[in-house]
Structures are given as C-alpha cells and as structure tokens.
CSV table of C-alpha atoms and ligand atoms in Angstrom, one decimal:
chain,number,residue,atom,x,y,z
C,1039,MET,CA,100.1,75.6,86.2
C,1040,LEU,CA,103.7,76.1,87.4
C,1041,GLU,CA,104.5,74.5,90.7
C,1042,ILE,CA,107.8,74.7,92.6
C,1043,LYS,CA,108.3,72.4,95.6
C,1044,GLY,CA,111.1,72.4,98.2
C,1045,LEU,CA,113.7,74.2,96.1
C,1046,HIS,CA,117.2,74.5,97.7
C,1047,LYS,CA,120.1,76.4,96.3
C,1048,ILE,CA,123.5,76.6,98.0
C,1049,TYR,CA,126.3,78.9,96.9
C,1050,GLY,CA,129.4,77.6,98.7
C,1051,LYS,CA,128.2,77.5,102.3
C,1052,TYR,CA,125.4,80.1,101.7
C,1053,HIS,CA,121.9,78.7,101.6
C,1054,ALA,CA,120.2,81.1,99.1
C,1055,LEU,CA,117.0,79.1,98.7
C,1056,SER,CA,115.9,76.9,101.6
C,1057,GLY,CA,112.9,74.9,100.6
C,1058,LEU,CA,111.1,77.4,98.4
C,1059,ASP,CA,107.5,76.5,97.4
C,1060,MET,CA,105.7,78.5,94.7
C,1061,ARG,CA,102.5,78.0,92.8
C,1062,VAL,CA,101.6,80.0,89.6
C,1063,GLU,CA,98.2,79.3,88.2
C,1064,THR,CA,97.8,79.1,84.4
C,1065,GLY,CA,96.9,82.6,83.1
C,1066,ALA,CA,98.1,84.4,86.2
C,1067,LEU,CA,100.1,87.6,86.3
C,1068,TYR,CA,102.2,86.7,89.3
C,1069,GLY,CA,104.3,89.3,91.1
C,1070,PHE,CA,107.4,87.9,92.8
C,1071,VAL,CA,108.7,90.2,95.5
C,1072,GLY,CA,111.2,90.2,98.3
C,1073,PRO,CA,113.9,92.3,99.8
C,1074,ASN,CA,117.4,92.4,98.3
C,1075,GLY,CA,119.2,89.1,98.5
C,1076,ALA,CA,115.9,87.2,99.2
C,1077,GLY,CA,116.5,84.7,96.3
C,1078,LYS,CA,114.4,86.0,93.5
C,1079,THR,CA,117.0,86.0,90.7
C,1080,THR,CA,118.3,82.6,91.9
C,1081,THR,CA,114.7,81.2,91.7
C,1082,ILE,CA,114.1,82.7,88.3
C,1083,LYS,CA,117.4,81.4,86.9
C,1084,ILE,CA,116.6,77.9,88.1
C,1085,MET,CA,113.1,78.3,86.5
C,1086,ALA,CA,114.8,79.4,83.2
C,1087,GLY,CA,117.2,76.4,83.2
C,1088,LEU,CA,120.3,78.5,83.8
C,1089,LEU,CA,121.1,77.3,87.3
C,1090,ARG,CA,120.8,73.9,88.9
C,1091,ALA,CA,119.0,73.5,92.2
C,1092,GLU,CA,120.5,71.1,94.8
C,1093,GLU,CA,117.0,69.8,95.7
C,1094,GLY,CA,113.4,70.4,94.7
C,1095,SER,CA,111.1,70.1,91.8
C,1096,ILE,CA,109.5,72.4,89.1
C,1097,ALA,CA,106.5,71.1,87.3
C,1098,VAL,CA,104.7,72.9,84.4
C,1099,ASP,CA,101.2,71.4,83.9
C,1100,GLY,CA,102.2,68.4,85.9
C,1101,VAL,CA,105.4,67.7,83.7
C,1102,ASP,CA,108.6,67.5,85.7
C,1103,ALA,CA,110.5,70.4,84.1
C,1104,LEU,CA,113.9,70.0,86.0
C,1105,ALA,CA,114.5,66.5,84.6
C,1106,ASP,CA,114.8,67.8,81.1
C,1107,SER,CA,116.4,71.2,80.7
C,1108,ARG,CA,115.7,71.4,77.0
C,1109,ARG,CA,112.0,71.0,77.7
C,1110,LEU,CA,112.2,73.5,80.5
C,1111,ARG,CA,113.7,76.1,78.2
C,1112,ALA,CA,110.9,75.4,75.6
C,1113,MET,CA,108.3,76.0,78.3
C,1114,ILE,CA,109.8,79.2,79.7
C,1115,GLY,CA,110.5,82.6,78.1
C,1116,TYR,CA,113.0,84.5,80.2
C,1117,VAL,CA,113.8,88.2,80.3
C,1118,PRO,CA,116.9,88.8,82.5
C,1119,ASP,CA,117.5,91.9,84.5
C,1120,PHE,CA,120.3,93.0,82.2
C,1121,PHE,CA,120.4,93.3,78.4
C,1122,GLY,CA,122.4,90.7,76.4
C,1123,VAL,CA,125.7,91.3,74.5
C,1124,TYR,CA,124.6,91.3,70.9
C,1125,ASP,CA,124.7,95.0,70.3
C,1126,ASN,CA,126.4,94.9,66.8
C,1127,LEU,CA,123.3,93.2,65.2
C,1128,THR,CA,120.3,94.8,63.6
C,1129,VAL,CA,117.0,94.1,65.3
C,1130,SER,CA,116.0,91.6,62.6
C,1131,GLU,CA,119.3,89.8,62.8
C,1132,TYR,CA,119.0,89.7,66.6
C,1133,MET,CA,115.5,88.2,66.3
C,1134,GLU,CA,116.6,85.7,63.6
C,1135,PHE,CA,119.5,84.6,65.8
C,1136,PHE,CA,117.2,83.8,68.7
C,1137,ALA,CA,114.6,82.2,66.4
C,1138,SER,CA,117.3,79.9,65.1
C,1139,CYS,CA,118.1,78.9,68.7
C,1140,TYR,CA,114.6,77.4,68.8
C,1141,HIS,CA,114.9,75.9,65.3
C,1142,LEU,CA,112.7,78.5,63.6
C,1143,ASP,CA,114.1,79.6,60.3
C,1144,GLY,CA,113.2,81.3,57.0
C,1145,LEU,CA,109.7,82.6,56.5
C,1146,VAL,CA,108.3,81.0,59.6
C,1147,ALA,CA,110.9,82.8,61.8
C,1148,ARG,CA,110.4,86.1,60.0
C,1149,LYS,CA,106.6,86.0,60.3
C,1150,ARG,CA,106.9,85.1,64.0
C,1151,TYR,CA,109.3,87.9,64.9
C,1152,THR,CA,107.6,90.5,62.8
C,1153,ALA,CA,104.4,89.9,64.7
C,1154,LEU,CA,106.2,90.0,68.0
C,1155,LEU,CA,108.0,93.2,67.1
C,1156,GLU,CA,104.7,94.7,66.2
C,1157,GLN,CA,103.3,93.6,69.5
C,1158,VAL,CA,106.0,95.5,71.4
C,1159,GLY,CA,105.9,98.5,69.1
C,1160,LEU,CA,109.2,98.0,67.3
C,1161,GLU,CA,107.9,97.1,63.9
C,1162,ASP,CA,109.6,100.1,62.2
C,1163,LYS,CA,113.0,99.3,63.8
C,1164,LEU,CA,113.9,96.1,61.9
C,1165,ASP,CA,117.0,97.5,60.3
C,1166,PHE,CA,118.2,99.5,63.3
C,1167,TYR,CA,121.3,98.4,65.2
C,1168,VAL,CA,120.4,97.1,68.6
C,1169,ASP,CA,123.2,99.3,70.0
C,1170,GLY,CA,121.4,102.4,68.9
C,1171,LEU,CA,118.1,101.6,70.6
C,1172,SER,CA,117.0,103.3,73.8
C,1173,ARG,CA,117.0,101.4,77.0
C,1174,GLY,CA,113.2,101.1,76.9
C,1175,MET,CA,113.3,99.8,73.3
C,1176,LYS,CA,116.0,97.3,74.2
C,1177,GLN,CA,113.8,96.1,77.0
C,1178,ARG,CA,110.9,95.7,74.6
C,1179,LEU,CA,113.1,93.8,72.2
C,1180,CYS,CA,114.2,91.5,75.0
C,1181,LEU,CA,110.5,90.8,75.7
C,1182,ALA,CA,109.9,90.0,72.0
C,1183,ARG,CA,113.0,87.7,72.0
C,1184,ALA,CA,111.7,85.8,75.1
C,1185,LEU,CA,108.4,85.1,73.3
C,1186,ILE,CA,109.9,83.8,70.0
C,1187,HIS,CA,109.2,80.2,70.8
C,1188,ASP,CA,105.7,80.9,72.2
C,1189,PRO,CA,106.6,79.7,75.8
C,1190,GLU,CA,103.9,78.6,78.2
C,1191,VAL,CA,105.3,80.9,80.9
C,1192,LEU,CA,107.0,84.2,80.5
C,1193,ILE,CA,109.3,85.2,83.4
C,1194,LEU,CA,110.8,88.7,83.8
C,1195,ASP,CA,113.4,89.7,86.3
C,1196,GLU,CA,112.9,93.4,87.3
C,1197,PRO,CA,111.6,94.3,83.9
C,1198,THR,CA,111.1,98.0,84.6
C,1199,SER,CA,114.2,98.8,86.7
C,1200,GLY,CA,116.1,101.8,85.3
C,1201,LEU,CA,113.3,102.8,82.9
C,1202,ASP,CA,111.7,106.3,82.9
C,1203,PRO,CA,108.0,106.5,83.9
C,1204,ARG,CA,106.7,106.6,80.3
C,1205,THR,CA,108.7,103.5,79.3
C,1206,ARG,CA,107.7,101.7,82.5
C,1207,PHE,CA,104.1,102.5,81.6
C,1208,GLU,CA,104.6,101.1,78.0
C,1209,VAL,CA,106.2,97.9,79.3
C,1210,ARG,CA,103.3,97.5,81.8
C,1211,GLU,CA,100.8,97.9,79.0
C,1212,ILE,CA,102.5,95.3,76.9
C,1213,LEU,CA,102.5,92.9,79.8
C,1214,LYS,CA,98.8,93.6,80.4
C,1215,GLU,CA,98.0,92.8,76.8
C,1216,LEU,CA,100.0,89.6,76.9
C,1217,HIS,CA,98.1,88.6,80.1
C,1218,GLU,CA,94.8,89.4,78.5
C,1219,ALA,CA,95.8,87.2,75.6
C,1220,GLY,CA,96.2,84.3,78.1
C,1221,LYS,CA,99.9,84.2,78.7
C,1222,THR,CA,101.1,83.1,82.2
C,1223,ILE,CA,103.5,85.7,83.4
C,1224,VAL,CA,105.9,85.9,86.4
C,1225,ILE,CA,107.4,89.3,87.2
C,1226,SER,CA,110.0,90.1,89.9
C,1227,SER,CA,110.0,93.7,91.0
C,1228,HIS,CA,110.7,96.0,93.9
C,1229,VAL,CA,108.0,98.5,92.7
C,1230,LEU,CA,105.2,97.3,94.9
C,1231,SER,CA,102.6,99.9,93.8
C,1232,GLU,CA,103.2,98.8,90.2
C,1233,LEU,CA,102.7,95.1,91.1
C,1234,SER,CA,99.4,95.7,93.0
C,1235,GLU,CA,98.1,97.6,90.0
C,1236,LEU,CA,99.3,95.0,87.5
C,1237,CYS,CA,99.2,91.5,89.0
C,1238,THR,CA,96.5,89.0,89.9
C,1239,ASP,CA,98.6,87.1,92.3
C,1240,ILE,CA,101.6,87.7,94.5
C,1241,GLY,CA,104.4,85.7,96.2
C,1242,ILE,CA,106.6,87.3,98.9
C,1243,ILE,CA,110.0,85.6,99.4
C,1244,ASP,CA,112.3,86.3,102.3
C,1245,GLN,CA,115.6,84.5,103.2
C,1246,GLY,CA,115.0,81.9,100.6
C,1247,HIS,CA,111.5,80.8,101.3
C,1248,MET,CA,108.0,81.9,100.5
C,1249,VAL,CA,106.4,83.8,103.4
C,1250,LEU,CA,103.1,84.7,101.7
C,1251,GLU,CA,101.4,83.8,98.5
C,1252,GLY,CA,98.0,84.1,96.9
C,1253,ASN,CA,95.5,86.3,95.1
C,1254,ILE,CA,96.3,90.0,95.6
C,1255,MET,CA,92.7,91.0,96.3
C,1256,ASP,CA,92.3,88.2,98.9
C,1257,ILE,CA,95.5,89.2,100.6
C,1258,LEU,CA,94.6,92.8,100.8
C,1259,SER,CA,91.2,92.2,102.2
C,1260,ARG,CA,92.6,89.9,104.9
C,1261,VAL,CA,95.2,92.6,105.7
C,1262,ASN,CA,92.5,95.3,105.9
C,1263,THR,CA,90.6,93.5,108.6
C,1264,SER,CA,93.7,93.0,110.6
C,1265,ASN,CA,94.6,96.7,110.4
C,1266,PRO,CA,94.1,99.0,113.3
C,1267,LEU,CA,90.9,100.9,113.9
C,1268,VAL,CA,91.7,104.5,114.3
C,1269,ILE,CA,89.3,106.5,116.5
C,1270,SER,CA,89.6,110.3,116.8
C,1271,VAL,CA,88.2,111.4,120.1
C,1272,PHE,CA,87.3,115.1,120.4
C,1273,ALA,CA,86.2,115.0,124.0
C,1274,ASN,CA,85.8,112.5,126.9
C,1275,MET,CA,88.9,110.5,126.2
C,1276,GLU,CA,88.8,108.8,129.6
C,1277,LYS,CA,85.4,107.3,129.0
C,1278,ALA,CA,86.4,106.2,125.5
C,1279,LEU,CA,89.5,104.4,126.9
C,1280,ALA,CA,87.4,102.7,129.7
C,1281,ILE,CA,85.0,101.4,127.1
C,1282,LEU,CA,87.7,100.2,124.8
C,1283,LYS,CA,89.7,98.4,127.6
C,1284,SER,CA,86.6,96.3,128.5
C,1285,HIS,CA,85.6,95.5,125.0
C,1286,PRO,CA,86.1,91.8,124.0
C,1287,CYS,CA,87.2,92.6,120.4
C,1288,VAL,CA,89.9,95.1,121.5
C,1289,GLN,CA,93.4,93.5,121.7
C,1290,THR,CA,95.7,96.5,122.1
C,1291,ILE,CA,95.3,100.2,122.4
C,1292,SER,CA,97.7,103.0,121.8
C,1293,LEU,CA,97.4,106.7,121.8
C,1294,ARG,CA,98.6,109.1,119.1
C,1295,GLU,CA,97.6,112.6,120.5
C,1296,LYS,CA,93.8,112.7,120.1
C,1297,GLU,CA,93.7,109.5,118.1
C,1298,VAL,CA,93.3,106.1,119.6
C,1299,CYS,CA,94.7,103.2,117.6
C,1300,VAL,CA,93.0,99.9,118.3
C,1301,ARG,CA,93.8,96.4,117.2
C,1302,PHE,CA,90.2,95.2,116.8
C,1303,THR,CA,89.2,91.6,116.0
C,1304,GLY,CA,85.6,92.3,115.3
C,1305,ASP,CA,83.8,92.5,111.9
C,1306,ALA,CA,81.9,95.5,110.4
C,1307,GLN,CA,78.9,95.0,112.7
C,1308,ASP,CA,81.1,95.0,115.8
C,1309,GLU,CA,82.8,98.2,114.6
C,1310,ALA,CA,79.4,99.9,114.2
C,1311,LEU,CA,78.2,98.7,117.6
C,1312,LEU,CA,81.4,100.0,119.3
C,1313,LEU,CA,80.9,103.4,117.7
C,1314,GLN,CA,77.3,103.4,118.9
C,1315,GLN,CA,78.4,102.5,122.4
C,1316,LEU,CA,81.0,105.4,122.4
C,1317,ILE,CA,78.4,107.9,121.3
C,1318,ASP,CA,75.8,106.7,123.8
C,1319,SER,CA,78.3,107.2,126.5
C,1320,ASP,CA,78.8,110.9,125.5
C,1321,VAL,CA,82.2,110.3,123.9
C,1322,LEU,CA,82.6,112.9,121.1
C,1323,VAL,CA,84.0,111.0,118.1
C,1324,ASN,CA,85.1,113.0,115.1
C,1325,GLY,CA,86.9,110.2,113.2
C,1326,TYR,CA,86.4,106.5,112.9
C,1327,THR,CA,88.1,104.4,110.3
C,1328,ARG,CA,90.1,101.2,109.6
C,1329,GLU,CA,93.5,101.9,108.3
C,1330,LYS,CA,93.8,100.8,104.7
C,1331,GLY,CA,96.1,97.9,103.9
C,1332,SER,CA,98.6,98.1,101.1
C,1333,LEU,CA,101.0,95.7,99.5
C,1334,GLU,CA,103.7,97.9,101.0
C,1335,SER,CA,102.4,97.3,104.5
C,1336,VAL,CA,102.1,93.6,104.0
C,1337,PHE,CA,105.6,93.5,102.6
C,1338,MET,CA,107.1,95.5,105.5
C,1339,GLN,CA,105.4,93.5,108.1
C,1340,LEU,CA,106.6,90.2,106.6
C,1341,THR,CA,110.1,91.1,105.7
C,1342,ASP,CA,111.2,93.9,108.1
C,1343,ARG,CA,112.2,92.6,111.4
C,1344,GLU,CA,112.5,96.1,113.0
C,1345,GLU,CA,108.8,96.7,112.0
C,1346,GLU,CA,107.8,93.4,113.5
C,1347,ARG,CA,109.4,94.3,116.9
C,1348,THR,CA,107.6,97.7,116.8
C,1349,VAL,CA,104.2,96.1,116.3
C,1350,VAL,CA,104.8,93.5,119.0
C,1351,SER,CA,105.8,96.1,121.6
C,1352,TYR,CA,102.9,98.5,120.6
C,1353,ASP,CA,100.7,98.0,123.6
C,1354,THR,CA,103.6,97.6,126.1
C,1355,GLU,CA,104.9,101.0,125.1
C,1356,SER,CA,101.6,102.7,125.6
C,1357,GLY,CA,101.4,101.1,129.1
C,1358,MET,CA,98.0,99.5,128.5
R,1492,ATP,P1,118.1,91.5,94.5
R,1492,ATP,O1,116.7,92.0,94.7
R,1492,ATP,O2,119.1,92.3,95.2
R,1492,ATP,O3,118.4,91.3,93.0
R,1492,ATP,P2,117.5,88.7,94.8
R,1492,ATP,O4,116.3,88.5,95.7
R,1492,ATP,O5,117.3,88.5,93.4
R,1492,ATP,O6,118.2,90.0,95.2
R,1492,ATP,P3,119.6,86.7,94.6
R,1492,ATP,O7,120.3,87.4,93.5
R,1492,ATP,O8,118.8,85.5,94.1
R,1492,ATP,O9,118.6,87.6,95.4
R,1492,ATP,O10,120.6,86.3,95.7
R,1492,ATP,C1,120.2,85.5,96.9
R,1492,ATP,C2,121.4,85.4,97.8
R,1492,ATP,O11,122.4,84.6,97.2
R,1492,ATP,C3,122.1,86.7,98.0
R,1492,ATP,O12,122.6,86.8,99.4
R,1492,ATP,C4,123.3,86.7,97.1
R,1492,ATP,O13,124.4,87.5,97.6
R,1492,ATP,C5,123.6,85.3,97.0
R,1492,ATP,N1,124.2,84.9,95.7
R,1492,ATP,C6,123.6,85.1,94.5
R,1492,ATP,N2,124.4,84.6,93.5
R,1492,ATP,C7,125.5,84.2,94.1
R,1492,ATP,C8,126.7,83.5,93.6
R,1492,ATP,N3,126.9,83.3,92.3
R,1492,ATP,N4,127.6,83.2,94.5
R,1492,ATP,C9,127.5,83.4,95.8
R,1492,ATP,N5,126.3,84.0,96.4
R,1492,ATP,C10,125.4,84.3,95.5
C-alpha cells in the first residue's frame, strides 16, 4: 500500500500542495484527477523522487520512502507527461540505457526488456530509431522503460493525452493487463469517462488537497442516492406540489416545465411509496427516475465553485 500524509509543496510563495493525503491500496488501479493546476504533476513528481516536498511523508508498504530517494526510485516506475530526449537511440539501445540505470546489464537486461517490449507490442521495433516511432509507440516504449526495474507502483502522468482514439484504447488495454497481473497503478488524467471505465479507485484533488477518495463503485452509488428525483407530471401539478412540499424526505423542489426535480433523502422504498401517494391522489405521472450519477458530476460538484453556487440556490430560485 502507498500512503501519503500531509504533503506540502511551496513554489516561491505559492502553496501548490497544502497537506495532501492519499492512499493507494496494493493492486489498485487508481485514477488521480483534478482541475488544471490542482497539484497532480507536483504530487507525482514528489512520488517519483524528482521533487522535494517541504513537509509530509510517503510510505510504500510501511517503509518511509521519502527518507531514501534511491529506494523511492526503486519502488516507483514513472511515466511523465512528455517524452524524454533520447531520440537518436534505437529502441534496444534506449531500453539498455535505462536498464543500466538500474544496474541491469547483459543478458539479464536483454531478457527483461525484450519481454517488456513484447508486453507493449513493440517486439518487432528493436532496431528502429526512437525518433521514427509514432507518438503512441513512444508512449508504449515509455511504459516499458518505466517497468524495467519491476517497480512496486507504476505512476503515469496523463498517459493518453494527445493520443488518437485507437492508441488510447491500446494504452488502456496494456494498463488493464498490467493491473490484472497484480501491478499497483496510479494514473492522472482529465478524461473522466476513461477513468471510470478503467480504474478501481479514484482520488479527486483540488487546490492542493484531496477532496474525495475511495472505491469508484462506492462513490458512484453514494452519489446516485444524493441525486435528484425527477418526476414528470402530465396532469394535476398543483396536487403533486402540495404532496411533495409536505413530504418529510423532500428537501428542495424545482420546476423544469412539466418536470419536478426533487432533492429526496429517502431510500428506494420511500421513493416507491411517494409514487403510490401521487397516483392515489390522481396525479398523472408519466416519468419517475433518479438522475444517474457520473464521475463527471462528482468532479464538477467538488471542483467547480460556480456549480456549487447553482446547487445551493436551487430552491431559492424556484421560490419554494
Ligand atoms: P495540469 O492538470 O494543468 O497539468 P496539475 O494538477 O498537474 O495541473 P501542477 O502542475 O502540479 O498541477 O501545478 C500546481 C500549481 O503549482 C499550479 O498552479 C502551477 O502553476 C504551480 N507550479 C507548478 N510547477 C511550478 C514551478 N516550477 N514553479 C512555480 N509554480 C509552479
């Protein structure tokens, strides 16, 4: 397990990280998201041993990783958000170079990188110049390079940005395979739909601290029950509103033409009983559903202050 506690990073006078906590379980595929400038790259660079934090700790399986940067680098494989500068090497020379950085030489190194290149689908590119590879191939090569020392945790900063849909898909498939093979993976990304499909866990960072973290399924199911209940009323709106206003589970009500949007605190049974009550009171209901939660809606609610204001003033605007 990788555990970050109270991480602080200051650039000049700017507090980029202000007490960040983060917990990545062993074997998790963890999506690290946040708006531009939230502090993702800063956190990842500290995790990769490339930046020093002013305060805080990072432990991998209980071992303090910040105290020993060499050890930290051995534990972490890092794929940056830009490609390195070794374009005039062939793929095999490139891999040999990185293997030697981790004291892997000769046959051991060759065996290791050949297997990794096969894993990322570049086994037939050994003698190609890195310069001549497509962007997607370079990204896959970077992935193989980051795994050369078999790190406990693989961290990728925006691994699919700038890639076409097919290459994005290929990179995602490789990550899924690595995860299935037991590797702990942290990915930062802005593509939320991609993360919800790929990741087991998620952490949302805003203004240098973690605002929400946990298992994706748990988060989405919590969000679903806090989502509005949308009731389409075909006839007898007045009666419907009177029932809703006096219902103990109804917090706010707003109208969207013939739809009533209700913040409803009850469970599935309360929902069913409310529908029954409306029907028994001759309200003609032709639609009744909980709005589905998505990772996008969680992200927007937590990080977009405009959105928060709109939600808060919801009932006031409708005058109820
Ligand atoms: P993005 O999604 O845009 O890549 P991010 O979440 O990765 O953003 P960081 O790159 O970690 O955010 O930056 C966090 C904050 O720290 C930003 O406001 C950024 O401008 C600032 N920052 C980052 N690096 C430096 C630096 N070397 N010097 C000064 N400020 C910096």
